[in-house]
Amino acid sequence: MVHSVELLFDLDTEAVIRRAWDDLRAAGIVAQPPAARPHATLCVAQQIDEAVVPALAGVDGRFPFRARLGATLVFGRSAGVLARLVVPSADLLDLHAEVCALAAPYLRPGPMPHTEPGDWTPHVTLARRIPPDRLARALGIAGRPAEISATATRLRLWNGDTRTEILLG
């Protein structure tokens, strides 16, 4: 599994995303598990040393800030990943660049390229492995509401091996 530094949202935004997950599951589409937490991944590596936590303490002053979840996205080809775009505002892009720079010394063996500044697509994952014959239905569900007004509230360090989080800030 991987480790990641992730952006978390306010409870109202989490509730909207969880409702989408529930609606997708009710339609027979494999959504994120109920125990998952809505987030946008900022950086990912095979392993992130927990010493990153004090290194990221300086970004606490950036929170909270307004964010928007916009268009529905599909990553992949045959069995896609369904997500909602986190509209890339100046606040979000600045936070991402700072987190990536501060976390870099703690990422082993290094960052996964798709999360580096300039190659990152900020998003919240809704479902994975959607077969082509269910994609239209999934898009219809995932696109409601058309835009979600959110508040970015804090960061977390996610350990995918142990499935544990450390909340920052």
Short mmCIF file of N, CA, C and O in Angstrom, two decimals, residues 28-128:
data_model
loop_
_atom_site.label_atom_id
_atom_site.label_comp_id
_atom_site.label_asym_id
_atom_site.label_seq_id
_atom_site.Cartn_x
_atom_site.Cartn_y
_atom_site.Cartn_z
N GLY A 28 -25.48 -0.35 -7.55
CA GLY A 28 -24.66 -1.50 -7.90
C GLY A 28 -23.28 -1.14 -8.41
O GLY A 28 -22.63 -1.96 -9.07
N ILE A 29 -22.81 0.06 -8.10
CA ILE A 29 -21.50 0.52 -8.54
C ILE A 29 -20.57 0.52 -7.33
O ILE A 29 -20.93 1.00 -6.25
N VAL A 30 -19.39 -0.06 -7.49
CA VAL A 30 -18.45 -0.19 -6.37
C VAL A 30 -17.88 1.18 -6.02
O VAL A 30 -16.99 1.69 -6.70
N ALA A 31 -18.42 1.78 -4.97
CA ALA A 31 -17.97 3.09 -4.51
C ALA A 31 -16.93 2.92 -3.42
O ALA A 31 -16.62 1.80 -3.00
N GLN A 32 -16.41 4.04 -2.95
CA GLN A 32 -15.48 4.00 -1.83
C GLN A 32 -16.18 3.31 -0.66
O GLN A 32 -17.39 3.44 -0.48
N PRO A 33 -15.43 2.58 0.17
CA PRO A 33 -16.06 1.89 1.30
C PRO A 33 -16.63 2.88 2.31
O PRO A 33 -16.13 4.00 2.44
N PRO A 34 -17.69 2.48 3.01
CA PRO A 34 -18.32 3.39 3.99
C PRO A 34 -17.35 3.94 5.03
O PRO A 34 -17.52 5.05 5.51
N ALA A 35 -16.31 3.18 5.38
CA ALA A 35 -15.36 3.63 6.40
C ALA A 35 -14.35 4.63 5.86
O ALA A 35 -13.60 5.24 6.62
N ALA A 36 -14.31 4.82 4.55
CA ALA A 36 -13.35 5.76 3.95
C ALA A 36 -13.70 7.18 4.35
O ALA A 36 -14.82 7.47 4.77
N ARG A 37 -12.74 8.07 4.17
CA ARG A 37 -12.98 9.48 4.48
C ARG A 37 -12.76 10.30 3.23
O ARG A 37 -11.72 10.16 2.57
N PRO A 38 -13.71 11.15 2.86
CA PRO A 38 -13.51 11.99 1.67
C PRO A 38 -12.27 12.87 1.83
O PRO A 38 -12.05 13.48 2.88
N HIS A 39 -11.46 12.91 0.77
CA HIS A 39 -10.22 13.68 0.82
C HIS A 39 -9.71 13.93 -0.59
O HIS A 39 -10.16 13.31 -1.54
N ALA A 40 -8.76 14.84 -0.69
CA ALA A 40 -7.99 15.06 -1.93
C ALA A 40 -6.54 14.78 -1.57
O ALA A 40 -6.00 15.36 -0.63
N THR A 41 -5.92 13.87 -2.30
CA THR A 41 -4.54 13.51 -2.02
C THR A 41 -3.60 14.58 -2.56
O THR A 41 -3.71 14.99 -3.71
N LEU A 42 -2.67 15.02 -1.71
CA LEU A 42 -1.70 16.05 -2.11
C LEU A 42 -0.37 15.43 -2.55
O LEU A 42 0.23 15.88 -3.51
N CYS A 43 0.11 14.43 -1.82
CA CYS A 43 1.33 13.73 -2.24
C CYS A 43 1.27 12.29 -1.77
O CYS A 43 0.63 11.98 -0.76
N VAL A 44 1.93 11.42 -2.55
CA VAL A 44 1.89 9.98 -2.31
C VAL A 44 3.28 9.41 -2.49
O VAL A 44 4.01 9.83 -3.38
N ALA A 45 3.60 8.41 -1.66
CA ALA A 45 4.85 7.66 -1.81
C ALA A 45 4.62 6.25 -1.27
O ALA A 45 3.63 6.00 -0.57
N GLN A 46 5.54 5.37 -1.55
CA GLN A 46 5.44 4.02 -1.00
C GLN A 46 5.49 4.07 0.53
O GLN A 46 4.86 3.27 1.20
N GLN A 47 6.23 5.04 1.05
CA GLN A 47 6.31 5.21 2.50
C GLN A 47 6.58 6.67 2.79
O GLN A 47 7.32 7.33 2.06
N ILE A 48 5.93 7.21 3.81
CA ILE A 48 6.18 8.58 4.27
C ILE A 48 6.54 8.49 5.75
O ILE A 48 5.76 7.99 6.57
N ASP A 49 7.72 8.96 6.08
CA ASP A 49 8.20 8.95 7.46
C ASP A 49 7.32 9.87 8.30
O ASP A 49 6.98 10.97 7.88
N GLU A 50 6.95 9.42 9.50
CA GLU A 50 6.09 10.23 10.37
C GLU A 50 6.75 11.52 10.82
O GLU A 50 6.07 12.41 11.34
N ALA A 51 8.06 11.67 10.60
CA ALA A 51 8.73 12.94 10.90
C ALA A 51 8.21 14.06 10.01
O ALA A 51 8.51 15.23 10.25
N VAL A 52 7.41 13.73 9.00
CA VAL A 52 6.80 14.75 8.16
C VAL A 52 5.78 15.57 8.95
O VAL A 52 5.52 16.72 8.61
N VAL A 53 5.23 15.00 10.02
CA VAL A 53 4.18 15.69 10.76
C VAL A 53 4.66 17.04 11.30
O VAL A 53 4.05 18.08 11.01
N PRO A 54 5.77 17.11 12.06
CA PRO A 54 6.22 18.45 12.50
C PRO A 54 6.69 19.31 11.33
O PRO A 54 6.58 20.54 11.38
N ALA A 55 7.19 18.69 10.27
CA ALA A 55 7.64 19.48 9.11
C ALA A 55 6.48 20.20 8.44
O ALA A 55 6.67 21.27 7.86
N LEU A 56 5.28 19.63 8.53
CA LEU A 56 4.11 20.24 7.90
C LEU A 56 3.34 21.18 8.83
O LEU A 56 2.35 21.79 8.42
N ALA A 57 3.81 21.34 10.06
CA ALA A 57 3.09 22.17 11.03
C ALA A 57 2.92 23.61 10.55
O ALA A 57 1.93 24.26 10.88
N GLY A 58 3.83 24.08 9.74
CA GLY A 58 3.76 25.46 9.27
C GLY A 58 2.61 25.77 8.34
O GLY A 58 2.29 26.95 8.12
N VAL A 59 1.96 24.76 7.79
CA VAL A 59 0.86 25.03 6.87
C VAL A 59 -0.48 25.20 7.58
O VAL A 59 -1.47 25.56 6.95
N ASP A 60 -0.49 24.99 8.90
CA ASP A 60 -1.74 25.12 9.66
C ASP A 60 -2.42 26.47 9.46
O ASP A 60 -3.65 26.55 9.44
N GLY A 61 -1.65 27.52 9.31
CA GLY A 61 -2.20 28.85 9.15
C GLY A 61 -2.95 29.06 7.84
O GLY A 61 -3.64 30.07 7.68
N ARG A 62 -2.85 28.15 6.91
CA ARG A 62 -3.56 28.26 5.63
C ARG A 62 -5.04 27.85 5.74
O ARG A 62 -5.81 28.07 4.82
N PHE A 63 -5.40 27.23 6.85
CA PHE A 63 -6.76 26.70 7.02
C PHE A 63 -7.58 27.57 7.94
O PHE A 63 -7.05 28.19 8.83
N PRO A 64 -8.90 27.56 7.75
CA PRO A 64 -9.64 26.95 6.65
C PRO A 64 -9.62 27.86 5.42
O PRO A 64 -9.34 29.05 5.53
N PHE A 65 -9.93 27.27 4.26
CA PHE A 65 -10.13 28.07 3.05
C PHE A 65 -11.22 27.44 2.21
O PHE A 65 -11.50 26.25 2.31
N ARG A 66 -11.84 28.29 1.39
CA ARG A 66 -12.95 27.83 0.54
C ARG A 66 -12.40 27.00 -0.61
O ARG A 66 -11.33 27.27 -1.14
N ALA A 67 -13.16 25.98 -0.97
CA ALA A 67 -12.82 25.13 -2.11
C ALA A 67 -14.12 24.79 -2.84
O ALA A 67 -15.21 24.90 -2.27
N ARG A 68 -13.96 24.39 -4.09
CA ARG A 68 -15.13 23.98 -4.88
C ARG A 68 -14.86 22.62 -5.50
O ARG A 68 -13.79 22.40 -6.07
N LEU A 69 -15.82 21.73 -5.38
CA LEU A 69 -15.76 20.46 -6.08
C LEU A 69 -16.65 20.62 -7.30
O LEU A 69 -17.85 20.94 -7.17
N GLY A 70 -16.04 20.44 -8.47
CA GLY A 70 -16.76 20.72 -9.70
C GLY A 70 -17.02 19.49 -10.53
O GLY A 70 -17.66 18.54 -10.08
N ALA A 71 -16.51 19.50 -11.73
CA ALA A 71 -16.82 18.50 -12.75
C ALA A 71 -16.52 17.08 -12.28
O ALA A 71 -15.63 16.84 -11.48
N THR A 72 -17.28 16.15 -12.85
CA THR A 72 -17.02 14.73 -12.64
C THR A 72 -15.94 14.30 -13.62
O THR A 72 -15.97 14.68 -14.79
N LEU A 73 -14.97 13.54 -13.13
CA LEU A 73 -13.84 13.08 -13.94
C LEU A 73 -13.83 11.56 -14.00
O LEU A 73 -14.29 10.90 -13.07
N VAL A 74 -13.26 11.03 -15.07
CA VAL A 74 -13.02 9.60 -15.19
C VAL A 74 -11.55 9.42 -15.55
O VAL A 74 -11.08 9.95 -16.55
N PHE A 75 -10.82 8.70 -14.70
CA PHE A 75 -9.42 8.36 -14.96
C PHE A 75 -9.38 6.92 -15.44
O PHE A 75 -10.09 6.07 -14.92
N GLY A 76 -8.51 6.63 -16.38
CA GLY A 76 -8.36 5.27 -16.85
C GLY A 76 -9.14 5.02 -18.13
O GLY A 76 -9.77 5.92 -18.68
N ARG A 77 -9.10 3.77 -18.57
CA ARG A 77 -9.72 3.43 -19.85
C ARG A 77 -10.83 2.39 -19.71
O ARG A 77 -11.99 2.68 -19.89
N SER A 78 -10.47 1.16 -19.41
CA SER A 78 -11.46 0.09 -19.45
C SER A 78 -12.32 0.03 -18.19
O SER A 78 -13.51 -0.17 -18.26
N ALA A 79 -11.73 0.15 -17.04
CA ALA A 79 -12.47 0.15 -15.78
C ALA A 79 -12.03 1.39 -15.02
O ALA A 79 -11.02 1.39 -14.34
N GLY A 80 -12.77 2.46 -15.19
CA GLY A 80 -12.32 3.77 -14.74
C GLY A 80 -12.46 4.04 -13.27
O GLY A 80 -13.16 3.35 -12.53
N VAL A 81 -11.77 5.09 -12.87
CA VAL A 81 -11.89 5.67 -11.54
C VAL A 81 -12.74 6.92 -11.69
O VAL A 81 -12.45 7.79 -12.52
N LEU A 82 -13.80 7.01 -10.93
CA LEU A 82 -14.72 8.13 -10.98
C LEU A 82 -14.39 9.09 -9.85
O LEU A 82 -14.19 8.66 -8.71
N ALA A 83 -14.32 10.39 -10.15
CA ALA A 83 -13.93 11.38 -9.15
C ALA A 83 -14.62 12.70 -9.41
O ALA A 83 -15.20 12.92 -10.49
N ARG A 84 -14.55 13.59 -8.44
CA ARG A 84 -14.98 14.98 -8.60
C ARG A 84 -13.73 15.85 -8.55
O ARG A 84 -12.89 15.71 -7.66
N LEU A 85 -13.62 16.76 -9.51
CA LEU A 85 -12.52 17.71 -9.55
C LEU A 85 -12.59 18.65 -8.37
O LEU A 85 -13.67 19.15 -8.04
N VAL A 86 -11.46 18.90 -7.72
CA VAL A 86 -11.35 19.99 -6.77
C VAL A 86 -10.80 21.14 -7.59
O VAL A 86 -9.66 21.08 -8.08
N VAL A 87 -11.62 22.15 -7.82
CA VAL A 87 -11.25 23.25 -8.72
C VAL A 87 -9.96 23.88 -8.21
O VAL A 87 -9.86 24.28 -7.05
N PRO A 88 -8.93 23.94 -9.06
CA PRO A 88 -7.60 24.38 -8.63
C PRO A 88 -7.51 25.90 -8.45
O PRO A 88 -7.14 26.63 -9.34
N SER A 89 -7.83 26.36 -7.24
CA SER A 89 -7.71 27.78 -6.90
C SER A 89 -6.26 28.10 -6.56
O SER A 89 -5.44 27.21 -6.34
N ALA A 90 -5.97 29.39 -6.45
CA ALA A 90 -4.62 29.81 -6.04
C ALA A 90 -4.28 29.26 -4.66
O ALA A 90 -3.17 28.77 -4.43
N ASP A 91 -5.24 29.31 -3.72
CA ASP A 91 -4.99 28.77 -2.37
C ASP A 91 -4.64 27.29 -2.43
O ASP A 91 -3.70 26.84 -1.76
N LEU A 92 -5.38 26.53 -3.22
CA LEU A 92 -5.15 25.10 -3.31
C LEU A 92 -3.79 24.79 -3.95
O LEU A 92 -3.03 23.97 -3.45
N LEU A 93 -3.49 25.46 -5.05
CA LEU A 93 -2.22 25.20 -5.74
C LEU A 93 -1.02 25.62 -4.89
O LEU A 93 0.00 24.92 -4.87
N ASP A 94 -1.14 26.73 -4.16
CA ASP A 94 -0.07 27.16 -3.26
C ASP A 94 0.14 26.16 -2.13
O ASP A 94 1.27 25.82 -1.78
N LEU A 95 -0.97 25.70 -1.54
CA LEU A 95 -0.87 24.70 -0.48
C LEU A 95 -0.21 23.43 -1.01
O LEU A 95 0.68 22.88 -0.37
N HIS A 96 -0.64 22.97 -2.16
CA HIS A 96 -0.09 21.75 -2.75
C HIS A 96 1.42 21.88 -2.95
O HIS A 96 2.18 20.99 -2.56
N ALA A 97 1.86 22.98 -3.54
CA ALA A 97 3.29 23.18 -3.78
C ALA A 97 4.07 23.20 -2.47
O ALA A 97 5.15 22.60 -2.36
N GLU A 98 3.54 23.87 -1.45
CA GLU A 98 4.23 23.94 -0.17
C GLU A 98 4.29 22.57 0.51
O GLU A 98 5.34 22.16 1.02
N VAL A 99 3.18 21.85 0.51
CA VAL A 99 3.16 20.51 1.12
C VAL A 99 4.15 19.59 0.41
O VAL A 99 4.91 18.87 1.06
N CYS A 100 4.16 19.63 -0.91
CA CYS A 100 5.09 18.76 -1.66
C CYS A 100 6.54 19.10 -1.33
O CYS A 100 7.37 18.19 -1.14
N ALA A 101 6.87 20.38 -1.24
CA ALA A 101 8.24 20.79 -0.92
C ALA A 101 8.63 20.38 0.50
O ALA A 101 9.73 19.86 0.73
N LEU A 102 7.73 20.60 1.46
CA LEU A 102 8.04 20.26 2.85
C LEU A 102 8.10 18.75 3.08
O LEU A 102 8.90 18.28 3.89
N ALA A 103 7.27 18.00 2.37
CA ALA A 103 7.21 16.55 2.57
C ALA A 103 8.31 15.80 1.82
O ALA A 103 8.65 14.67 2.19
N ALA A 104 8.88 16.40 0.78
CA ALA A 104 9.83 15.69 -0.11
C ALA A 104 10.91 14.91 0.63
O ALA A 104 11.18 13.76 0.27
N PRO A 105 11.56 15.46 1.66
CA PRO A 105 12.63 14.70 2.32
C PRO A 105 12.15 13.45 3.06
O PRO A 105 12.95 12.60 3.43
N TYR A 106 10.83 13.32 3.25
CA TYR A 106 10.28 12.22 4.05
C TYR A 106 9.61 11.14 3.19
O TYR A 106 9.07 10.17 3.73
N LEU A 107 9.62 11.31 1.87
CA LEU A 107 8.96 10.39 0.96
C LEU A 107 9.95 9.34 0.49
O LEU A 107 11.01 9.67 -0.04
N ARG A 108 9.60 8.06 0.67
CA ARG A 108 10.48 6.97 0.27
C ARG A 108 9.82 6.12 -0.80
O ARG A 108 8.68 5.71 -0.57
N PRO A 109 10.42 5.81 -1.90
CA PRO A 109 11.72 6.29 -2.35
C PRO A 109 11.64 7.72 -2.90
O PRO A 109 12.66 8.35 -3.12
N GLY A 110 10.47 8.23 -3.10
CA GLY A 110 10.25 9.58 -3.59
C GLY A 110 8.78 9.72 -3.95
O GLY A 110 8.01 8.76 -3.85
N PRO A 111 8.36 10.91 -4.37
CA PRO A 111 6.95 11.10 -4.68
C PRO A 111 6.54 10.36 -5.94
O PRO A 111 7.33 10.18 -6.86
N MET A 112 5.29 9.92 -5.96
CA MET A 112 4.74 9.37 -7.19
C MET A 112 4.50 10.54 -8.12
O MET A 112 3.95 11.57 -7.71
N PRO A 113 4.92 10.42 -9.37
CA PRO A 113 4.94 11.57 -10.27
C PRO A 113 3.59 12.25 -10.50
O PRO A 113 3.54 13.46 -10.69
N HIS A 114 2.50 11.51 -10.44
CA HIS A 114 1.20 12.12 -10.73
C HIS A 114 0.71 13.08 -9.64
O HIS A 114 -0.31 13.74 -9.82
N THR A 115 1.45 13.18 -8.54
CA THR A 115 1.05 14.13 -7.49
C THR A 115 2.00 15.31 -7.37
O THR A 115 1.82 16.15 -6.50
N GLU A 116 2.98 15.39 -8.23
CA GLU A 116 3.92 16.51 -8.16
C GLU A 116 3.31 17.76 -8.78
O GLU A 116 2.48 17.68 -9.70
N PRO A 117 3.71 18.94 -8.29
CA PRO A 117 3.21 20.18 -8.89
C PRO A 117 3.46 20.18 -10.40
O PRO A 117 4.52 19.79 -10.88
N GLY A 118 2.43 20.57 -11.12
CA GLY A 118 2.49 20.58 -12.58
C GLY A 118 1.94 19.31 -13.21
O GLY A 118 1.60 19.30 -14.40
N ASP A 119 1.83 18.22 -12.44
CA ASP A 119 1.30 16.95 -12.95
C ASP A 119 0.11 16.45 -12.14
O ASP A 119 -0.36 15.34 -12.36
N TRP A 120 -0.36 17.24 -11.22
CA TRP A 120 -1.38 16.83 -10.26
C TRP A 120 -2.77 17.25 -10.72
O TRP A 120 -2.96 18.39 -11.17
N THR A 121 -3.73 16.37 -10.61
CA THR A 121 -5.13 16.70 -10.84
C THR A 121 -5.85 16.56 -9.50
O THR A 121 -6.11 15.44 -9.04
N PRO A 122 -6.17 17.67 -8.85
CA PRO A 122 -6.82 17.59 -7.54
C PRO A 122 -8.23 17.01 -7.69
O PRO A 122 -9.01 17.48 -8.52
N HIS A 123 -8.53 15.99 -6.90
CA HIS A 123 -9.83 15.32 -7.02
C HIS A 123 -10.19 14.58 -5.75
O HIS A 123 -9.32 14.30 -4.92
N VAL A 124 -11.46 14.25 -5.64
CA VAL A 124 -11.98 13.39 -4.58
C VAL A 124 -12.52 12.14 -5.28
O VAL A 124 -13.41 12.24 -6.12
N THR A 125 -11.97 10.98 -4.93
CA THR A 125 -12.39 9.73 -5.57
C THR A 125 -13.76 9.31 -5.06
O THR A 125 -14.04 9.34 -3.86
N LEU A 126 -14.62 8.92 -6.01
CA LEU A 126 -15.96 8.44 -5.68
C LEU A 126 -16.09 6.93 -5.84
O LEU A 126 -16.74 6.28 -5.03
N ALA A 127 -15.49 6.38 -6.89
CA ALA A 127 -15.61 4.93 -7.15
C ALA A 127 -14.44 4.49 -8.01
O ALA A 127 -13.83 5.29 -8.72
N ARG A 128 -14.16 3.20 -7.95
CA ARG A 128 -13.06 2.60 -8.71
C ARG A 128 -13.58 1.41 -9.51
O ARG A 128 -14.56 0.80 -9.14
#
